[in-house]
CSV table of C-alpha atoms and ligand atoms in Angstrom, one decimal:
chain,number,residue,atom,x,y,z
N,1093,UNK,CA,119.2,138.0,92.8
N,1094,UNK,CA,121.4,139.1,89.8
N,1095,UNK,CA,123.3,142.3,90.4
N,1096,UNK,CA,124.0,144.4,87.4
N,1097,UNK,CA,125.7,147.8,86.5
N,1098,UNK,CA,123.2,150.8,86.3
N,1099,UNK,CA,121.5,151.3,82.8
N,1100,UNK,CA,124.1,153.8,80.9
N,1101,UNK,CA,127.2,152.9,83.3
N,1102,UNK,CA,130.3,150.4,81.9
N,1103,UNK,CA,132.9,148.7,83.9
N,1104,UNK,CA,136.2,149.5,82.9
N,1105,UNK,CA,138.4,146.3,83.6
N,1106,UNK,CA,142.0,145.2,83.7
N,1107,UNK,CA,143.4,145.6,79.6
N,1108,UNK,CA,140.8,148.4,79.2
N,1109,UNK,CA,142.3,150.8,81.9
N,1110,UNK,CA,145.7,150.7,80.3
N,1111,UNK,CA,144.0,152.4,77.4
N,1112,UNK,CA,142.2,154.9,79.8
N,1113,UNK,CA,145.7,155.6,81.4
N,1114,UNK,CA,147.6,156.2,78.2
N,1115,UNK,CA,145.3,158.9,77.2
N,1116,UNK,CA,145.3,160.0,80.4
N,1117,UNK,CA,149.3,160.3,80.7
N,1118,UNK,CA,149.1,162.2,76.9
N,1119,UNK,CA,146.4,164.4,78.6
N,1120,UNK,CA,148.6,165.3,81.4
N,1121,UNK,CA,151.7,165.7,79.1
N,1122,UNK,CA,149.8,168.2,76.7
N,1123,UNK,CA,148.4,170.3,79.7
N,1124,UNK,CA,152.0,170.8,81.3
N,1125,UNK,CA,153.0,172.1,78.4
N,1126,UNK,CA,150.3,174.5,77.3
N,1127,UNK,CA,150.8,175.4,81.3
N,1128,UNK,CA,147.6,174.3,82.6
N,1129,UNK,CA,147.1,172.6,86.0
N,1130,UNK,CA,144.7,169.8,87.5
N,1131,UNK,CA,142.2,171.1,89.7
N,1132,UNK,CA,139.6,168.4,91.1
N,1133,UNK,CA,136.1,169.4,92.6
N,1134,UNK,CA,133.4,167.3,94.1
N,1135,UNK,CA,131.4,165.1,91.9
N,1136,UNK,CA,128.3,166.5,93.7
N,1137,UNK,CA,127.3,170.3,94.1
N,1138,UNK,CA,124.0,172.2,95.4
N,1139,UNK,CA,121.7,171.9,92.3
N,1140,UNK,CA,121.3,175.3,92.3
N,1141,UNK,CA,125.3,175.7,90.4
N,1142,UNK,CA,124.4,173.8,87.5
N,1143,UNK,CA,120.6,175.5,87.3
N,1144,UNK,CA,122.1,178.8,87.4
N,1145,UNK,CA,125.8,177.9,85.5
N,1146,UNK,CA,124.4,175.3,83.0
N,1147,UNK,CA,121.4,177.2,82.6
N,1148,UNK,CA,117.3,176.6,83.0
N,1149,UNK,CA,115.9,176.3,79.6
N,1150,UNK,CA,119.2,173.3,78.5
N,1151,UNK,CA,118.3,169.8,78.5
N,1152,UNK,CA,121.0,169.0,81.0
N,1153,UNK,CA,119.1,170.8,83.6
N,1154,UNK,CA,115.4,170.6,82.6
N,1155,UNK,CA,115.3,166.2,82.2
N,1156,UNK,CA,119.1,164.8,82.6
N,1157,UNK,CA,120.4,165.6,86.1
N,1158,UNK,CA,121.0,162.9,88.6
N,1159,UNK,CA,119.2,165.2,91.5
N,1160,UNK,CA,118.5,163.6,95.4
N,1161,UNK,CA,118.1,165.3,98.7
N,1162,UNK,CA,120.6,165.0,101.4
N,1163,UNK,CA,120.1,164.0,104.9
N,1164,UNK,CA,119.7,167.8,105.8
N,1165,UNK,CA,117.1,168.1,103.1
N,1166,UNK,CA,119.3,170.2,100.9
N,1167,UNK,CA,119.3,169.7,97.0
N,1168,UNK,CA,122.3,167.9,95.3
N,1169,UNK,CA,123.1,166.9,92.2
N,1170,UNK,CA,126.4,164.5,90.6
N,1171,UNK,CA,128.0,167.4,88.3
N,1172,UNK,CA,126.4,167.0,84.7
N,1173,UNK,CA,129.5,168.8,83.5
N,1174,UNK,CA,132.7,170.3,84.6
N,1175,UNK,CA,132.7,174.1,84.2
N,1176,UNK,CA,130.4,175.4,86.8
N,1177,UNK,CA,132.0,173.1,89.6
N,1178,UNK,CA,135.5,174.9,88.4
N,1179,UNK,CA,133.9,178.3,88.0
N,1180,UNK,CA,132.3,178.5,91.5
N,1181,UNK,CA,135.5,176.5,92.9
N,1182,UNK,CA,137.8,179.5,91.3
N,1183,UNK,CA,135.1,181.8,92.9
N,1184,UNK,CA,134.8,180.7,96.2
N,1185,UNK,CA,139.2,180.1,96.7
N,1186,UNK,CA,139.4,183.9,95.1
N,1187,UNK,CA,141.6,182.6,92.4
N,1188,UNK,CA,140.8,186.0,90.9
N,1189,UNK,CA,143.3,187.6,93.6
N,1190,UNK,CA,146.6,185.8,91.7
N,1191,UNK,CA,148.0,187.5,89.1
N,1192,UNK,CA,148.0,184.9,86.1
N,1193,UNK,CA,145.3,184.2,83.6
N,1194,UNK,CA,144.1,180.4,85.7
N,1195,UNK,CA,144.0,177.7,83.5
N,1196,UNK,CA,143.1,174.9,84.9
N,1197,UNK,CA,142.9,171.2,83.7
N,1198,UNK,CA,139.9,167.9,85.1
N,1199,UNK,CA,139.6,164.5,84.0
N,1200,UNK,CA,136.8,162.9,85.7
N,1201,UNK,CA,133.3,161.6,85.9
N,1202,UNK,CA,130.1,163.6,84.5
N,1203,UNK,CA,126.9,162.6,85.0
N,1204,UNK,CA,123.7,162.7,82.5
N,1205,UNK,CA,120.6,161.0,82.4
N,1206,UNK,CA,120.1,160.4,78.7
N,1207,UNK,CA,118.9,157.5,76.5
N,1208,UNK,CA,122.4,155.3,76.2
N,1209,UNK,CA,123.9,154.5,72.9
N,1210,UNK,CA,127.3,154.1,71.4
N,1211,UNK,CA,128.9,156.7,72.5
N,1212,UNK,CA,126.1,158.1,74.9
N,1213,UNK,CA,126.4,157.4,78.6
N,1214,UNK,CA,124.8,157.9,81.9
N,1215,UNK,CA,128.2,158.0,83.7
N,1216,UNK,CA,130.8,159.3,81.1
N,1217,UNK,CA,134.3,160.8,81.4
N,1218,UNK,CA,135.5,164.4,80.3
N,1219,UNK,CA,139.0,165.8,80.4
N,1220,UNK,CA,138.4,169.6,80.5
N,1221,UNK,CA,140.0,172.5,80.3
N,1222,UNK,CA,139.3,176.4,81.4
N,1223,UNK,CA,140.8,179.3,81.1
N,1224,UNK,CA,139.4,182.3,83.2
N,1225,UNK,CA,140.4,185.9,83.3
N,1226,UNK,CA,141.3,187.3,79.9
N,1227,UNK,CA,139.1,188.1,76.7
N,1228,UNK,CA,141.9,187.8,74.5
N,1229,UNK,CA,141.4,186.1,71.0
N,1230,UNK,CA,144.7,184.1,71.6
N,1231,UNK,CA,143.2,182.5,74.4
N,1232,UNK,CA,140.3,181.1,73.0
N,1233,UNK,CA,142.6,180.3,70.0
N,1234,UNK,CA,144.8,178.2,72.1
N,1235,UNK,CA,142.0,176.2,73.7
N,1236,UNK,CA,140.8,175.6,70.1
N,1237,UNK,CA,143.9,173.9,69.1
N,1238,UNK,CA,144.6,172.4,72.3
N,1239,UNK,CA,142.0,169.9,71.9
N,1240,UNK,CA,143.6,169.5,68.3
N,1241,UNK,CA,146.6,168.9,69.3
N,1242,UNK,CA,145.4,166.3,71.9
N,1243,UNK,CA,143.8,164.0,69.3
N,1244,UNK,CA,147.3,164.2,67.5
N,1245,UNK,CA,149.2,163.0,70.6
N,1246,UNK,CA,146.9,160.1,71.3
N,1247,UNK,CA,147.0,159.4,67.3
N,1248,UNK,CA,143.3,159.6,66.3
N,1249,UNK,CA,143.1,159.9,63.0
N,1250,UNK,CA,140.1,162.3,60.9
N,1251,UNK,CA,139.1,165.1,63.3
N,1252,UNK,CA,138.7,168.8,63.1
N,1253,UNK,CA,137.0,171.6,64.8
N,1254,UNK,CA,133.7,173.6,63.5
N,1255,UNK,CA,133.3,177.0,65.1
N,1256,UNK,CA,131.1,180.2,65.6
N,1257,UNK,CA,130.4,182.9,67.4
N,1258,UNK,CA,127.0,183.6,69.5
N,1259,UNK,CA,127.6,187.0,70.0
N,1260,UNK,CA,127.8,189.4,73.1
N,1261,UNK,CA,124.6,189.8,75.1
N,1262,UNK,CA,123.5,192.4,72.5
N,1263,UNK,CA,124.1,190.5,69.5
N,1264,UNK,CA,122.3,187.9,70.7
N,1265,UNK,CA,119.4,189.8,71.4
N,1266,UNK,CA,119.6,191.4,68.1
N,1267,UNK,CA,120.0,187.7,66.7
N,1268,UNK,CA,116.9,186.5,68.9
N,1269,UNK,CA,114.3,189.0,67.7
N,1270,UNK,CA,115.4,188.2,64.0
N,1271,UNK,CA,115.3,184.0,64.4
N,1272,UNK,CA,111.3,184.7,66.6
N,1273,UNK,CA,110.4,186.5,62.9
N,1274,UNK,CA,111.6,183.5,61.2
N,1275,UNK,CA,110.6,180.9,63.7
N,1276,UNK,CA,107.0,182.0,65.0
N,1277,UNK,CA,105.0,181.5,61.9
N,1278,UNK,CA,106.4,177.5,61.7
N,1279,UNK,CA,105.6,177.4,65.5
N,1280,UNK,CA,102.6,175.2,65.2
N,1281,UNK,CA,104.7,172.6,63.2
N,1282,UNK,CA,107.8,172.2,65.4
N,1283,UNK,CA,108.1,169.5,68.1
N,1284,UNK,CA,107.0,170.0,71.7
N,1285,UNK,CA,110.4,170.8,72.6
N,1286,UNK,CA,111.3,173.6,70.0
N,1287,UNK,CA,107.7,174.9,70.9
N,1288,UNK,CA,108.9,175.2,74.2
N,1289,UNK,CA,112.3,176.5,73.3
N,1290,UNK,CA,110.9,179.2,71.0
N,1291,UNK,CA,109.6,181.0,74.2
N,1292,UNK,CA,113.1,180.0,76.8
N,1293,UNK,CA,115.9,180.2,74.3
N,1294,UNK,CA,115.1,180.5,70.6
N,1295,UNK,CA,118.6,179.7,69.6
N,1296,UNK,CA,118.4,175.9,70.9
N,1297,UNK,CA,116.4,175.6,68.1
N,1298,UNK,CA,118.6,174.9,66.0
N,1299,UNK,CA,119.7,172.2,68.1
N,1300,UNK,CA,116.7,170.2,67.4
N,1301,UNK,CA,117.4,167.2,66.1
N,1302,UNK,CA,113.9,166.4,64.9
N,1303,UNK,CA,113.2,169.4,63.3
N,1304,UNK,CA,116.6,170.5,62.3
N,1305,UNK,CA,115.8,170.4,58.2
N,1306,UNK,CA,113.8,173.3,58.7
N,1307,UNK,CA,115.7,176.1,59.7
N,1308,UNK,CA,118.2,175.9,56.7
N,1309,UNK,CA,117.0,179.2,55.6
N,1310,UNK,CA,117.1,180.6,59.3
N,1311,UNK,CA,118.8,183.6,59.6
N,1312,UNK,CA,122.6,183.4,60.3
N,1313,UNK,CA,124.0,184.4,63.3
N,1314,UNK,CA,126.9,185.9,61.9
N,1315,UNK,CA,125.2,188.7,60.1
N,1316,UNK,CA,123.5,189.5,63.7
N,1317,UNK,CA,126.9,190.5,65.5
N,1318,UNK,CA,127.9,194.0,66.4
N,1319,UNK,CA,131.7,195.4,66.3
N,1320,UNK,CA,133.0,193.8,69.5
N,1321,UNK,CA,131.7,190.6,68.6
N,1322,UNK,CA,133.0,190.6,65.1
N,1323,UNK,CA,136.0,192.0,65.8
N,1324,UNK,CA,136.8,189.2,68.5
N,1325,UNK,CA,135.8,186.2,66.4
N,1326,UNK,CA,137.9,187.7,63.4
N,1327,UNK,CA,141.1,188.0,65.9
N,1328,UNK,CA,140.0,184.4,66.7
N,1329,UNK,CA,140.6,182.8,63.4
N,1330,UNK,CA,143.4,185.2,62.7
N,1331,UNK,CA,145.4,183.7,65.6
N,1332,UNK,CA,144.1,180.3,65.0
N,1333,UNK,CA,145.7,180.7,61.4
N,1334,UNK,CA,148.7,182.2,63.1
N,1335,UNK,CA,149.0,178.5,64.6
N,1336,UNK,CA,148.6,176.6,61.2
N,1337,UNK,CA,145.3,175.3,62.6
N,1338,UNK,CA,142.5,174.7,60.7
N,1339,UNK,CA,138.9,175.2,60.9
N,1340,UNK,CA,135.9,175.9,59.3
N,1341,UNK,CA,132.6,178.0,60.4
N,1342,UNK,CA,129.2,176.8,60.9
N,1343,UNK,CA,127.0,180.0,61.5
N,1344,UNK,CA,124.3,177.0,62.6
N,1345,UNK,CA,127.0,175.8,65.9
N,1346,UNK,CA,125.0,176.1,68.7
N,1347,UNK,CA,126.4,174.4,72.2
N,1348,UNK,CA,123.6,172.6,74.4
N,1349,UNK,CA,124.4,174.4,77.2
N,1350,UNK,CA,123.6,178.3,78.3
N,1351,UNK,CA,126.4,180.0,79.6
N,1352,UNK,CA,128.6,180.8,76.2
N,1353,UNK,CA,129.1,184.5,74.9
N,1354,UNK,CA,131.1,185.0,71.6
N,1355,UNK,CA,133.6,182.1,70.6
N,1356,UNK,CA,131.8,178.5,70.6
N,1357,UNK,CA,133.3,175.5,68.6
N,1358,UNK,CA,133.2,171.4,68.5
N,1359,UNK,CA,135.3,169.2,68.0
N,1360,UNK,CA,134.1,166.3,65.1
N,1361,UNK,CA,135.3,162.8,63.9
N,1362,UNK,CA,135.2,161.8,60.2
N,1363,UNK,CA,134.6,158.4,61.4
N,1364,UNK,CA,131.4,158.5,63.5
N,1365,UNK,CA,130.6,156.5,66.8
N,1366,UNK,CA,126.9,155.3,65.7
N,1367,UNK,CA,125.1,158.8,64.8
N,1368,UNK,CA,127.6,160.9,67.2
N,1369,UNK,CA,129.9,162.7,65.5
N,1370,UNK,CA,130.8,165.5,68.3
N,1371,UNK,CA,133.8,164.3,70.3
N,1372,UNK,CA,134.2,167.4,72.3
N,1373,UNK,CA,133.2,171.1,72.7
N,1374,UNK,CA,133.4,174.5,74.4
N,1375,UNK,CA,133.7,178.1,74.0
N,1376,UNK,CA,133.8,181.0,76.0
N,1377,UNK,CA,131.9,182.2,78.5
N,1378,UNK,CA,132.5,185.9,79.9
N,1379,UNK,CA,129.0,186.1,82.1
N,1380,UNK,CA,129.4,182.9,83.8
N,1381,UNK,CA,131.9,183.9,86.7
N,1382,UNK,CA,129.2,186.7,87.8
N,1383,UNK,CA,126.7,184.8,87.7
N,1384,UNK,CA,128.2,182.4,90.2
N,1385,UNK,CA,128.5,185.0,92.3
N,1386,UNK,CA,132.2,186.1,91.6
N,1387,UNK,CA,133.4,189.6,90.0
N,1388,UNK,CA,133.3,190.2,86.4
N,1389,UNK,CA,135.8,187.5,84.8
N,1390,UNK,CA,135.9,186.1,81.3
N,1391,UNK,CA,136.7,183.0,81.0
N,1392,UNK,CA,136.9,180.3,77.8
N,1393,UNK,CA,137.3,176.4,78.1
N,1394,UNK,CA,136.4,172.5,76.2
N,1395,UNK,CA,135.9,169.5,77.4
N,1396,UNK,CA,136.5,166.1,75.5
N,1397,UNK,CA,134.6,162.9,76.1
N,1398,UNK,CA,136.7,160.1,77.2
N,1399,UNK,CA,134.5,157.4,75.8
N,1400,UNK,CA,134.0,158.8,72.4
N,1401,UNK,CA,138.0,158.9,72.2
N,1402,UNK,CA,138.4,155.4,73.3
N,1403,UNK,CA,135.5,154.1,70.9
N,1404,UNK,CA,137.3,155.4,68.1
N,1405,UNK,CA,140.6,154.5,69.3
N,1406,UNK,CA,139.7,151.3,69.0
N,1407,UNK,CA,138.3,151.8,66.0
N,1408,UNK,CA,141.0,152.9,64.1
N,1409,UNK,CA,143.0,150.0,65.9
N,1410,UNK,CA,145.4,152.9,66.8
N,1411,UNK,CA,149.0,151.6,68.3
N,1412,UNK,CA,148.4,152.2,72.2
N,1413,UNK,CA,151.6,151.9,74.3
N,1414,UNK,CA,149.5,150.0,77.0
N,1415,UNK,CA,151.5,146.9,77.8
N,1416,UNK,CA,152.6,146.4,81.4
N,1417,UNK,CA,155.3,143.5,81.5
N,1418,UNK,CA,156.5,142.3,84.7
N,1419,UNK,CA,160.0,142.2,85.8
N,1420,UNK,CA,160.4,138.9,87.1
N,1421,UNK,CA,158.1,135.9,87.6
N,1422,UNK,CA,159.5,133.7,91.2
N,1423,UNK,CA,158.6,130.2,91.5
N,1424,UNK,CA,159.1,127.7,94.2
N,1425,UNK,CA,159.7,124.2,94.1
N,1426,UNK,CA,159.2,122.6,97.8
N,1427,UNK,CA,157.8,124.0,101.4
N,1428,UNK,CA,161.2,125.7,102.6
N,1429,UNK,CA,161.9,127.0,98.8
N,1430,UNK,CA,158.3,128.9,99.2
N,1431,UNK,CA,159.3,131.1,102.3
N,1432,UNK,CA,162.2,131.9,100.8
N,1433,UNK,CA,160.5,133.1,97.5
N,1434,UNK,CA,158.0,134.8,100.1
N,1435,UNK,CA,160.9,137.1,101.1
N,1436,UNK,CA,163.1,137.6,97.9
N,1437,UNK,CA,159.3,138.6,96.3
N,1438,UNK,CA,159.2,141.2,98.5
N,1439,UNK,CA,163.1,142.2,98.9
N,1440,UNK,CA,162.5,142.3,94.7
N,1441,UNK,CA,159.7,144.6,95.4
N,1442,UNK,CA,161.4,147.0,97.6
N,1443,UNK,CA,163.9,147.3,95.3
N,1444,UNK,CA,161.6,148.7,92.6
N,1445,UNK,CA,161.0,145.6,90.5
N,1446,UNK,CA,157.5,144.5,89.7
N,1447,UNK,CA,157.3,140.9,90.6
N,1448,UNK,CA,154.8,138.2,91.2
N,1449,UNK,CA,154.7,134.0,92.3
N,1450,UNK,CA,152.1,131.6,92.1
N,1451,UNK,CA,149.3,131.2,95.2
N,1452,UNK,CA,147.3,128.8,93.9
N,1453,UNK,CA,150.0,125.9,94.6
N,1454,UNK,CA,150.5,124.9,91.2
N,1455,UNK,CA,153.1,122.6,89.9
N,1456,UNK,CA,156.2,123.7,88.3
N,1457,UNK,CA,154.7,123.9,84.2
N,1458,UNK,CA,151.5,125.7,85.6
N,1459,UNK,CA,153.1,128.2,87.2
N,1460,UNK,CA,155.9,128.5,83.7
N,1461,UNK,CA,152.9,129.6,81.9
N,1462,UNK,CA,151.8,132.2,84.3
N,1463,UNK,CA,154.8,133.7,83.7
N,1464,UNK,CA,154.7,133.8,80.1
N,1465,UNK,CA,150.9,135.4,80.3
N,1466,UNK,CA,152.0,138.0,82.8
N,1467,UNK,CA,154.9,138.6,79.9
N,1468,UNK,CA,157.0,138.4,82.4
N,1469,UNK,CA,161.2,139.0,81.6
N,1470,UNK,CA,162.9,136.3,83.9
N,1471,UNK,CA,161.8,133.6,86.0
N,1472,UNK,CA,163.4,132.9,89.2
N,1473,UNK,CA,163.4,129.7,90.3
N,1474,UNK,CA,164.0,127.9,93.7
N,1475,UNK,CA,163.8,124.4,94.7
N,1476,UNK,CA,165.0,122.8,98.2
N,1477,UNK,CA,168.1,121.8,96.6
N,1478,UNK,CA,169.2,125.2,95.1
N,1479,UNK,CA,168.3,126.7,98.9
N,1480,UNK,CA,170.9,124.7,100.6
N,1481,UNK,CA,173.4,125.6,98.1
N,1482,UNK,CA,172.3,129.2,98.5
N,1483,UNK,CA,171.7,129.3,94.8
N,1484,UNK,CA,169.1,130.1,92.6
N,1485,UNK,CA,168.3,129.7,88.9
N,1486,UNK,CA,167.3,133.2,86.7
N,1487,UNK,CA,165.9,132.1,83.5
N,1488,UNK,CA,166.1,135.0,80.4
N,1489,UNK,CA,162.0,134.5,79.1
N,1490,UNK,CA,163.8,136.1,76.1
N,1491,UNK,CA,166.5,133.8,75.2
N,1492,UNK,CA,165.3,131.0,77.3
N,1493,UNK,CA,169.2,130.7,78.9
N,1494,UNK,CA,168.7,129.9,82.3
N,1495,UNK,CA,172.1,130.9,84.8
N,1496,UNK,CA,172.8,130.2,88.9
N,1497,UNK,CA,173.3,132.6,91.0
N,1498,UNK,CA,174.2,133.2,94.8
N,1499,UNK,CA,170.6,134.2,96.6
N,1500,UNK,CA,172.4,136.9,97.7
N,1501,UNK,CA,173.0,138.6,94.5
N,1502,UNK,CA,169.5,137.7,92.4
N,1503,UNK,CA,168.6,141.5,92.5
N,1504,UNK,CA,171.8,142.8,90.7
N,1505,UNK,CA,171.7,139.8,88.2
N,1506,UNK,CA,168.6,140.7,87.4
N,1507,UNK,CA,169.6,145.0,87.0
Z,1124,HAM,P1,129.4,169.3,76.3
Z,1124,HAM,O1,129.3,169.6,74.8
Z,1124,HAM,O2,128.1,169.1,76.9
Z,1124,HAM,O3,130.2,170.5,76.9
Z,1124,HAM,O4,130.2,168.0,76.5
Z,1124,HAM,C1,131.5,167.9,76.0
Z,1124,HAM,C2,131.8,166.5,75.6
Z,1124,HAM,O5,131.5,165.5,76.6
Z,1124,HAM,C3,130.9,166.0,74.4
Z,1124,HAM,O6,131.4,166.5,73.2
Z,1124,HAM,C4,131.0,164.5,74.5
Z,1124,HAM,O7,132.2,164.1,73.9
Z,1124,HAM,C5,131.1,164.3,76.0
Z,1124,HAM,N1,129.7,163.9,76.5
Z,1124,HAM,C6,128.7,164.7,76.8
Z,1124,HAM,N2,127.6,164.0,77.2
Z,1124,HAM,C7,128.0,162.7,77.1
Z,1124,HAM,C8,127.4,161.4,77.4
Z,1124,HAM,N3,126.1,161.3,77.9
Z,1124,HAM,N4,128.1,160.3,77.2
Z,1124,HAM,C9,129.3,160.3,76.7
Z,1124,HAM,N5,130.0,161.5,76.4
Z,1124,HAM,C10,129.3,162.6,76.6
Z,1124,HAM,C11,130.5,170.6,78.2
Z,1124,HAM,O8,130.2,169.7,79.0
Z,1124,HAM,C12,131.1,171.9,78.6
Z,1124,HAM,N6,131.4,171.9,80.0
Z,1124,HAM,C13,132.4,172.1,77.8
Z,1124,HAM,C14,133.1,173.3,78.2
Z,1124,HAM,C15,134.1,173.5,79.0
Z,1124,HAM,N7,132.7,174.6,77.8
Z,1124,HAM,C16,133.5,175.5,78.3
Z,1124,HAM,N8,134.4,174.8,79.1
């Protein structure tokens, strides 16, 4: 029997996870200091969170969630996204009680059954941040060109940021009665999904990507919102000017999940991975806390996908500091030179060097041109001879010079 990875999934192996970690170093550089900090929550939560959080009439939660029952019969499902887990974790530890605004910071697996493409993944990786407990304009500003700024550190090239606002709960209502007007007498020609839509959520809609040409005349949402809504998003792009940040609005921006009030934006690429051109999104989301059971809390967030980045990454062959050379390469010539590379290797080790020595029992030339794959700086090596004398030779990889030394002092000839 062949074994193979689940449809959607990818292996990630040695050379690509040296990629991963640099952008996850940069992602944990740029979140110390915009002064937020990691917070990691199970990968599974009752099914109930995401229904509630994520919302009943989204995709996510009506055909894409990786659902099963536990052993005590009780509904799970692997997190399709990060914010609710976060939400009902700052909920449940009564993060509400500190005093700060908590921002909080994830990079970690998400879980979606979709149709996999380039770029489109059953098991895919966000880093995320949220912000929860202020309805300031700054806020929602900074998260904006957080995720900016984190495409300049890891040097993609071509992105910006689209975004809108969806209103408060009123404008949206206001904004709902006015799109049914404009939607209902098309009804009969949508696609089964929009049909459906029309009656859960009218403003996925727009979403559609079968029927998307025909709402160009739809009304905008921007002329539905009321003062406070208006007046935030205006305060919004103020700040985000304030910043030097650019942006433009799409009045048509609406995110495929249910829980966002007021601010919404996403994050494109000029490039394209296949027909994706979304590499991230968020927005805020002021009902969301309640809703999970927790008081009255604002709170505003994005998340990336780590897959997308790397696809285009690679594609602009950006320079990726990802090389991992070794200190020192050991090789032994003869059965008494071996156990005495067996404990210099791991004296070396101790010490702080990263070193490594042939186990495969290869002769001398062999084991030379491990050495030079594994990029290594010196090679140390010992033959019977050298051990009597209590030498041993330190070749520079570099220069090629080789030197003697007493076995006693290889570690500081190598400093
Ligand atoms: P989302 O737009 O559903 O938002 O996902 C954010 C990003 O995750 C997408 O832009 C994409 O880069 C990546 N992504 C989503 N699905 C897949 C997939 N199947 N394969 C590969 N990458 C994918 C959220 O998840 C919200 N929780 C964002 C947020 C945080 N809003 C407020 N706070």
């Amino acid at each position: 029997m062949d074994f193979q990875k689940p449809k959607g999934t990818l292996d990630f192996l040695p050379g690509t996870v040296e990629k991963w970690q640099y952008v996850e170093r940069k992602a944990h550089d740029l979140a110390r200091r915009f002064n937020y900090r990691e917070v990691r929550t199970p990968i599974f939560e009752y099914t109930q969170l995401f229904q509630r959080g994520v919302g009943e009439t989204t995709d996510i939660v009506q055909k894409e969630m990786f659902s099963f029952q536990d052993m005590g019969g009780r509904n799970m499902t692997l997190r399709p996204e990060g914010t609710a887990g976060v939400v009902r974790a700052y909920v449940e530890n009564k993060l509400f009680g500190e005093p700060d605004v908590s921002k909080l910071f994830y990079i970690g697996p998400m879980f979606r059954q979709e149709r996999p493409q380039a770029g489109r993944y059953r098991q895919f990786h966000q880093f995320g941040i949220e912000a929860i407990g202020s309805v300031e304009p700054a806020i929602d500003a900074e998260v904006i060109a957080f995720g900016l700024q984190f495409f300049e550190d890891i040097g993609l090239k071509g992105t910006s940021v689209e975004i809108n606002s969806v209103g408060n709960t009123a404008s949206r209502e206001a904004y709902n009665e006015r799109l049914l007007a404009f939607l209902n007498p098309m009804r009969d020609s949508l696609c089964k999904d929009c049909q459906n839509r029309i009656d859960r959520n009218p403003l996925r809609v727009l979403d559609c990507k079968v029927d998307h040409d025909k709402f160009a005349d739809a009304p905008s949402i921007l002329d539905s919102l009321d003062e406070e809504s208006l007046t935030h998003f205006e305060a919004v792009q103020r700040n985000l000017t304030a910043m030097g940040v650019a942006y433009t609005i799409n009045p048509r921006l609406v995110r495929g999940l249910d829980y966002y009030t007021l601010t919404a934006f996403e994050f494109k690429t000029q490039s394209g991975i296949g027909a994706i051109d979304t590499i991230g999104g968020g927005g805020r989301y002021n009902k969301l806390v309640a809703e999970v059971g927790g008081p009255d809390q604002p709170g505003i967030g994005m998340a990336i996908g780590m897959e997308r980045l790397q696809l285009l990454l690679a594609d602009q062959q950006t320079e990726i500091d990802d090389k991992r050379p070794l200190d020192v390469y050991l090789i032994a010539l003869g059965e008494k030179a071996s156990a005495e590379i067996t404990k210099q290797l791991h004296a070396l080790r101790k010490l702080g060097f990263s070193a490594e020595r042939d186990y495969l029992d290869r002769k001398m030339k062999a084991q030379m041109k491990s050495a030079d794959r594994l990029e290594a700086r010196y090679t140390v090596i010992l033959g019977d001879d050298e051990l009597e004398r209590g030498e041993i030779a330190v070749k520079s990889m570099e220069t090629r010079e080789q030197v003697t030394v007493k076995l006693e002092d290889l570690a500081s000839a190598l400093k």
